[in-house]
Amino acid sequence: MRDSDEGKIQAAVNKLMQPFQPNKREDEVVDREVIHTIRQRVEGWGQHATIITGRYGSGKSVALQEALRGVQGVFEHCVEDKGWKDALYKSLGVDGLGMLKEVLCEVGRKLQELDGVATQAPILVLDIPRETRKGMDLISILAKELSSDKRGAAAHVIVCASSAAMAMAFDAGGRQRQKDIWVGDLTDDEAERLLALHGHKEDWLQFTEECGLRALDLVSACERYTGPESLGTMKADMEQEARKEVKKFLLCEFQTLRGIIPAGSNILTALKTNRDSGDGQGVDEMSVGLGASPRDVTNWIREKDAHPVIWHLPDSKYRFASELHAKVAAEILDSQSQSSP
């Protein structure tokens, strides 16, 4: 029975019906507004895939997992290489897409019979690490088939993309067929609570002043902390890295029929002008010049490992990756301007 199709389907259904358990304990996670945003999307879902994106180290996976804590009908799979679909089927113990759909439909029926569940739709989470470079075409096709099928959506596909380039490569039939949720830096209140969890309730402000508000940086600072001087060392390291990234990004150029487009210089200059004007909300893709799309730029950023700017997918704008990158970029651009004849 266990090796029969019915047995495989039932085993997979049983696996999905278990309440989802995140990697971190609940008392290790700071409550964030974005967690509630994701949960609202889950509870109110009707159709189309959800894309979770944001700056590397902002806490996307943690926020998504926390939003799904205790939810039944969830299966999470890491997309590591081009063979991810076969790995997905193997991890669920099913023979292919047809059997996967049967599993999802059965899970959906079971969820609809239960009272008080967060959602009556099964959820397939596809987590795409920063190192993954290919596979978004197949992810897009699967998401379209499962979440936007004309005959009725079978599952809520949630794609958690560490790389903006991968997030932008997602296409299940246009932007109207996806919901973008951005995970940004921590707020001051969230940072204070995170640092309190790591034993720095009293001196949390010193951490944020030296290291900013990105979750990964603050956790790393706590792990490296040996005293106030260690924060200064980390700040110096971060500034050195930011300076290197800005200088590298200034070399970002694209050859077009009209000549070479200095995309990096154009974007940084436009962002600096935008901040100097008092707006600071970022600039659109036309700031780069014709011939260099955001997808081109984000691919370049990933390939060259230079991240002084981000493409904010929900707002369709370039923004500085952090206040530190903005500060360093302004210094470098001002220095170049002063040295020009």
Coordinates of C-alpha atoms in Angstrom, one line a residue:
M1 CA 0.0 0.0 0.0
R2 CA 2.8 2.4 0.9
D3 CA 4.5 2.0 -2.5
S4 CA 1.2 2.4 -4.4
D5 CA 0.1 5.7 -5.9
E6 CA -2.5 6.0 -3.2
G7 CA 0.0 5.3 -0.5
K8 CA 2.4 7.9 -1.8
I9 CA -0.3 10.5 -2.1
Q10 CA -1.6 9.7 1.4
A11 CA 1.9 9.9 2.9
A12 CA 2.5 13.3 1.2
V13 CA -0.9 14.6 2.4
N14 CA -0.1 13.5 6.0
K15 CA 3.3 15.4 5.7
L16 CA 1.6 18.6 4.6
M17 CA -1.1 18.5 7.2
Q18 CA 1.4 18.8 10.0
P19 CA 1.5 22.3 11.5
F20 CA 4.5 24.2 10.0
Q21 CA 7.5 24.5 12.3
P22 CA 10.0 27.3 11.5
N23 CA 13.7 26.7 12.0
K24 CA 13.8 29.2 14.9
R25 CA 11.9 29.0 18.1
E26 CA 9.1 31.6 18.6
D27 CA 11.0 33.3 21.4
E28 CA 14.0 33.7 19.1
V29 CA 12.1 35.8 16.6
V30 CA 11.2 39.5 16.8
D31 CA 7.6 40.4 15.9
R32 CA 7.7 42.5 12.7
E33 CA 5.1 44.3 10.7
V34 CA 6.1 42.5 7.6
I35 CA 5.3 39.2 9.3
H36 CA 1.7 40.4 9.7
T37 CA 1.6 41.5 6.1
I38 CA 2.6 38.1 4.9
R39 CA 0.1 36.4 7.2
Q40 CA -2.7 38.6 6.0
R41 CA -1.7 37.6 2.4
V42 CA -1.8 33.9 3.4
E43 CA -5.2 34.2 5.2
G44 CA -6.8 36.2 2.4
W45 CA -5.3 34.5 -0.6
G46 CA -7.5 33.7 -3.6
Q47 CA -5.1 33.3 -6.5
H48 CA -1.7 34.1 -7.9
A49 CA 1.8 33.6 -6.5
T50 CA 3.4 35.7 -3.8
I51 CA 7.0 37.0 -4.2
I52 CA 9.0 37.7 -1.0
T53 CA 12.0 39.8 -1.7
G54 CA 14.3 42.4 -0.2
R55 CA 17.9 43.3 0.5
Y56 CA 20.2 40.3 1.4
G57 CA 20.3 39.8 5.1
S58 CA 17.0 41.6 5.8
G59 CA 15.4 38.5 7.3
K60 CA 13.1 37.4 4.5
S61 CA 13.2 33.7 5.3
V62 CA 12.7 34.2 9.0
A63 CA 9.8 36.6 8.5
L64 CA 8.1 34.1 6.1
Q65 CA 8.6 31.1 8.3
E66 CA 7.3 33.0 11.3
A67 CA 4.2 34.1 9.4
L68 CA 3.6 30.4 8.6
R69 CA 4.2 29.1 12.1
G70 CA 1.6 26.5 13.0
V71 CA -0.2 26.7 9.6
Q72 CA -1.3 23.4 8.2
G73 CA -0.9 22.5 4.5
V74 CA 2.6 24.0 4.1
F75 CA 5.5 22.5 2.3
E76 CA 8.8 24.3 2.0
H77 CA 11.5 23.4 -0.6
C78 CA 14.9 25.0 -1.2
V79 CA 15.7 25.6 -4.9
E80 CA 19.4 24.8 -5.1
D81 CA 20.0 23.9 -8.7
K82 CA 18.4 23.1 -12.1
G83 CA 17.2 19.8 -10.8
W84 CA 15.1 21.3 -8.1
K85 CA 11.8 20.0 -9.4
D86 CA 12.9 16.4 -9.2
A87 CA 14.3 17.1 -5.7
L88 CA 10.9 18.5 -4.8
Y89 CA 9.0 15.4 -6.0
K90 CA 11.5 13.2 -4.2
S91 CA 11.3 15.0 -0.9
L92 CA 7.5 14.7 -1.0
G93 CA 7.7 11.1 -2.2
V94 CA 5.6 11.7 -5.4
D95 CA 6.3 10.7 -8.9
G96 CA 5.7 13.9 -10.7
L97 CA 3.6 17.0 -11.3
G98 CA 0.4 15.1 -11.7
M99 CA 0.7 13.3 -8.4
L100 CA 1.8 16.6 -6.7
K101 CA -1.5 18.2 -7.9
E102 CA -3.5 15.3 -6.5
V103 CA -1.7 15.8 -3.2
L104 CA -2.4 19.5 -3.2
C105 CA -6.1 19.0 -4.1
E106 CA -6.5 16.4 -1.3
V107 CA -4.8 18.7 1.2
G108 CA -7.2 21.5 0.1
R109 CA -10.2 19.3 0.7
K110 CA -9.0 18.4 4.2
L111 CA -8.3 22.0 5.1
Q112 CA -11.8 23.0 4.0
E113 CA -13.2 20.5 6.4
L114 CA -11.4 22.0 9.4
D115 CA -12.5 25.0 11.5
G116 CA -10.2 27.7 12.6
V117 CA -7.4 27.1 10.0
A118 CA -5.3 30.0 8.8
T119 CA -6.0 29.2 5.2
Q120 CA -8.0 26.6 3.2
A121 CA -5.4 26.5 0.4
P122 CA -2.2 24.4 0.5
I123 CA 1.0 26.4 0.4
L124 CA 4.1 25.6 -1.5
V125 CA 7.1 27.7 -0.4
L126 CA 10.1 27.8 -2.9
D127 CA 13.1 29.3 -1.1
I128 CA 15.7 30.5 -3.5
P129 CA 19.2 31.1 -1.9
R130 CA 21.5 33.8 -3.1
E131 CA 23.8 31.3 -4.7
T132 CA 21.1 29.9 -7.0
R133 CA 21.5 31.3 -10.5
K134 CA 19.0 29.4 -12.7
G135 CA 15.6 27.8 -12.5
M136 CA 13.2 30.8 -12.3
D137 CA 11.7 30.0 -15.7
L138 CA 10.5 26.6 -14.3
I139 CA 9.4 28.2 -11.0
S140 CA 7.3 30.7 -13.0
I141 CA 5.7 28.0 -15.0
L142 CA 4.9 25.9 -11.9
A143 CA 3.6 28.9 -10.0
K144 CA 1.3 29.9 -12.9
E145 CA 0.0 26.3 -13.2
L146 CA -0.6 25.9 -9.5
S147 CA -1.7 29.4 -8.4
S148 CA -3.2 31.0 -11.5
D149 CA -4.7 28.2 -13.5
K150 CA -8.0 29.1 -15.2
R151 CA -9.6 25.8 -14.0
G152 CA -9.0 26.9 -10.3
A153 CA -5.8 27.5 -8.3
A154 CA -4.5 24.3 -6.6
A155 CA -2.1 26.0 -4.2
H156 CA -0.6 29.2 -3.0
V157 CA 2.9 29.3 -4.3
I158 CA 5.2 31.6 -2.3
V159 CA 8.6 32.4 -3.7
C160 CA 11.2 33.7 -1.3
A161 CA 14.0 35.1 -3.5
S162 CA 17.2 36.2 -1.8
S163 CA 18.4 37.8 -5.1
A164 CA 16.6 40.7 -6.7
A165 CA 17.8 39.4 -10.1
M166 CA 16.0 36.1 -9.4
A167 CA 12.9 37.9 -8.2
M168 CA 12.8 40.0 -11.3
A169 CA 13.1 36.9 -13.5
F170 CA 9.9 35.6 -12.1
D171 CA 7.1 35.8 -14.7
A172 CA 3.8 33.9 -14.3
G173 CA 2.0 36.0 -16.8
G174 CA 2.7 39.6 -15.8
R175 CA 2.8 41.7 -12.6
Q176 CA -0.9 41.4 -12.2
R177 CA -0.4 37.7 -11.6
Q178 CA 1.8 38.1 -8.6
K179 CA 1.9 39.9 -5.2
D180 CA 5.2 41.4 -4.2
I181 CA 6.0 41.8 -0.5
W182 CA 9.2 43.6 0.4
V183 CA 11.2 42.8 3.6
G184 CA 13.2 45.9 4.5
D185 CA 15.5 46.8 7.3
L186 CA 14.3 46.7 10.9
T187 CA 12.6 49.7 12.4
D188 CA 14.1 51.2 15.5
D189 CA 11.6 49.3 17.7
E190 CA 12.2 46.0 16.0
A191 CA 16.0 46.5 16.3
E192 CA 15.7 47.3 20.0
R193 CA 13.7 44.1 20.6
L194 CA 16.1 42.0 18.5
L195 CA 19.1 43.3 20.4
A196 CA 17.3 42.7 23.7
L197 CA 17.0 39.0 22.7
H198 CA 20.8 38.9 22.2
G199 CA 21.5 40.5 25.6
H200 CA 21.8 44.1 24.6
K201 CA 18.7 45.7 25.9
E202 CA 20.5 48.7 27.5
D203 CA 23.0 49.5 24.8
W204 CA 20.9 48.7 21.7
L205 CA 21.2 52.2 20.3
Q206 CA 24.9 52.0 20.2
F207 CA 24.6 48.9 18.0
T208 CA 22.2 50.6 15.5
E209 CA 24.3 53.8 15.3
E210 CA 27.4 51.8 14.5
C211 CA 26.0 49.0 12.4
G212 CA 22.7 50.2 10.9
L213 CA 19.3 48.4 10.9
R214 CA 19.9 45.3 8.7
A215 CA 19.0 42.2 10.7
L216 CA 22.1 40.2 9.6
D217 CA 24.5 43.0 10.5
L218 CA 23.0 43.4 14.0
V219 CA 23.1 39.6 14.7
S220 CA 26.6 39.5 13.4
A221 CA 27.6 42.4 15.7
C222 CA 26.2 40.6 18.7
E223 CA 28.1 37.4 17.8
R224 CA 31.4 39.4 17.4
Y225 CA 30.8 41.7 20.4
T226 CA 33.7 41.8 22.9
G227 CA 33.1 45.4 24.0
P228 CA 32.1 48.8 22.6
E229 CA 35.4 48.9 20.6
S230 CA 34.3 45.9 18.6
L231 CA 31.4 47.8 17.2
G232 CA 33.8 50.5 16.0
T233 CA 35.8 47.8 14.3
M234 CA 32.7 46.3 12.6
K235 CA 31.6 49.8 11.5
A236 CA 35.0 50.4 9.9
D237 CA 34.8 47.0 8.1
M238 CA 31.3 47.8 6.9
E239 CA 32.4 51.2 5.6
Q240 CA 35.4 49.7 3.8
E241 CA 33.2 47.1 2.1
A242 CA 30.6 49.8 1.2
R243 CA 33.3 51.9 -0.4
K244 CA 34.6 49.0 -2.4
E245 CA 31.1 48.2 -3.6
V246 CA 30.4 51.8 -4.7
K247 CA 33.7 52.0 -6.6
K248 CA 33.0 48.7 -8.3
F249 CA 29.4 49.7 -9.2
L250 CA 30.7 52.9 -10.8
L251 CA 32.3 50.6 -13.4
C252 CA 28.8 49.1 -14.3
E253 CA 28.4 49.9 -18.0
F254 CA 26.4 48.5 -20.9
Q255 CA 27.1 48.6 -24.6
T256 CA 24.1 49.7 -26.7
L257 CA 23.5 50.8 -30.3
R258 CA 23.7 54.4 -29.1
G259 CA 27.0 53.8 -27.3
I260 CA 28.1 52.9 -23.8
I261 CA 25.6 53.6 -21.0
P262 CA 27.4 54.3 -17.7
A263 CA 24.6 52.7 -15.7
G264 CA 26.4 52.6 -12.3
S265 CA 27.5 56.3 -12.4
N266 CA 24.0 57.4 -13.7
I267 CA 22.2 55.5 -10.9
L268 CA 24.4 56.7 -8.1
T269 CA 24.3 60.3 -9.3
A270 CA 20.5 60.2 -9.7
L271 CA 20.1 58.7 -6.2
K272 CA 22.4 61.3 -4.6
T273 CA 20.5 64.1 -6.4
N274 CA 17.2 62.6 -5.2
R275 CA 18.4 62.5 -1.6
D276 CA 19.9 66.0 -1.8
S277 CA 16.5 67.3 -3.0
G278 CA 14.9 66.0 0.3
D279 CA 12.9 63.2 -1.4
G280 CA 15.1 60.2 -0.8
Q281 CA 12.5 57.7 -2.1
G282 CA 14.6 56.5 -5.0
V283 CA 14.6 56.9 -8.7
D284 CA 13.0 55.0 -11.6
E285 CA 14.7 53.1 -14.4
M286 CA 14.9 56.0 -16.7
S287 CA 17.6 57.4 -14.5
V288 CA 20.0 54.8 -16.0
G289 CA 19.5 55.8 -19.6
L290 CA 18.0 53.9 -22.5
G291 CA 19.4 50.4 -23.1
A292 CA 20.0 49.3 -19.5
S293 CA 17.0 47.7 -17.8
P294 CA 16.7 47.0 -14.1
R295 CA 17.0 43.3 -14.9
D296 CA 20.4 44.0 -16.7
V297 CA 21.6 46.1 -13.7
T298 CA 20.5 43.6 -11.0
N299 CA 22.1 40.7 -12.9
W300 CA 25.3 42.8 -13.1
I301 CA 25.1 43.5 -9.4
R302 CA 24.8 39.8 -8.6
E303 CA 27.5 38.7 -11.0
K304 CA 30.0 41.3 -9.7
D305 CA 29.0 41.0 -6.1
A306 CA 28.6 44.7 -5.7
H307 CA 25.4 45.8 -3.8
P308 CA 25.4 49.5 -3.1
V309 CA 22.0 49.9 -4.6
I310 CA 18.8 47.8 -4.7
W311 CA 15.9 47.6 -7.1
H312 CA 12.8 47.9 -4.9
L313 CA 10.4 45.6 -6.7
P314 CA 7.0 46.8 -5.3
D315 CA 7.8 50.5 -6.1
S316 CA 9.9 49.8 -9.2
K317 CA 12.7 52.1 -8.1
Y318 CA 16.4 52.1 -7.5
R319 CA 17.4 52.9 -3.9
F320 CA 20.6 53.0 -1.9
A321 CA 21.1 49.7 -0.2
S322 CA 21.7 51.4 3.1
E323 CA 22.4 54.8 4.7
L324 CA 26.1 53.8 4.8
H325 CA 26.1 53.2 1.0
A326 CA 24.4 56.6 0.5
K327 CA 27.0 58.3 2.7
V328 CA 30.0 56.7 1.0
A329 CA 28.5 57.2 -2.5
A330 CA 28.1 60.9 -1.8
E331 CA 31.7 61.2 -0.6
I332 CA 33.1 59.5 -3.7
L333 CA 30.9 61.4 -6.1
D334 CA 31.7 64.7 -4.5
S335 CA 35.4 63.9 -4.6
Q336 CA 35.2 63.0 -8.3
S337 CA 33.4 66.3 -8.9
Q338 CA 36.0 68.4 -7.1
S339 CA 38.9 66.7 -8.9
S340 CA 37.3 67.2 -12.4
P341 CA 38.7 70.1 -14.3

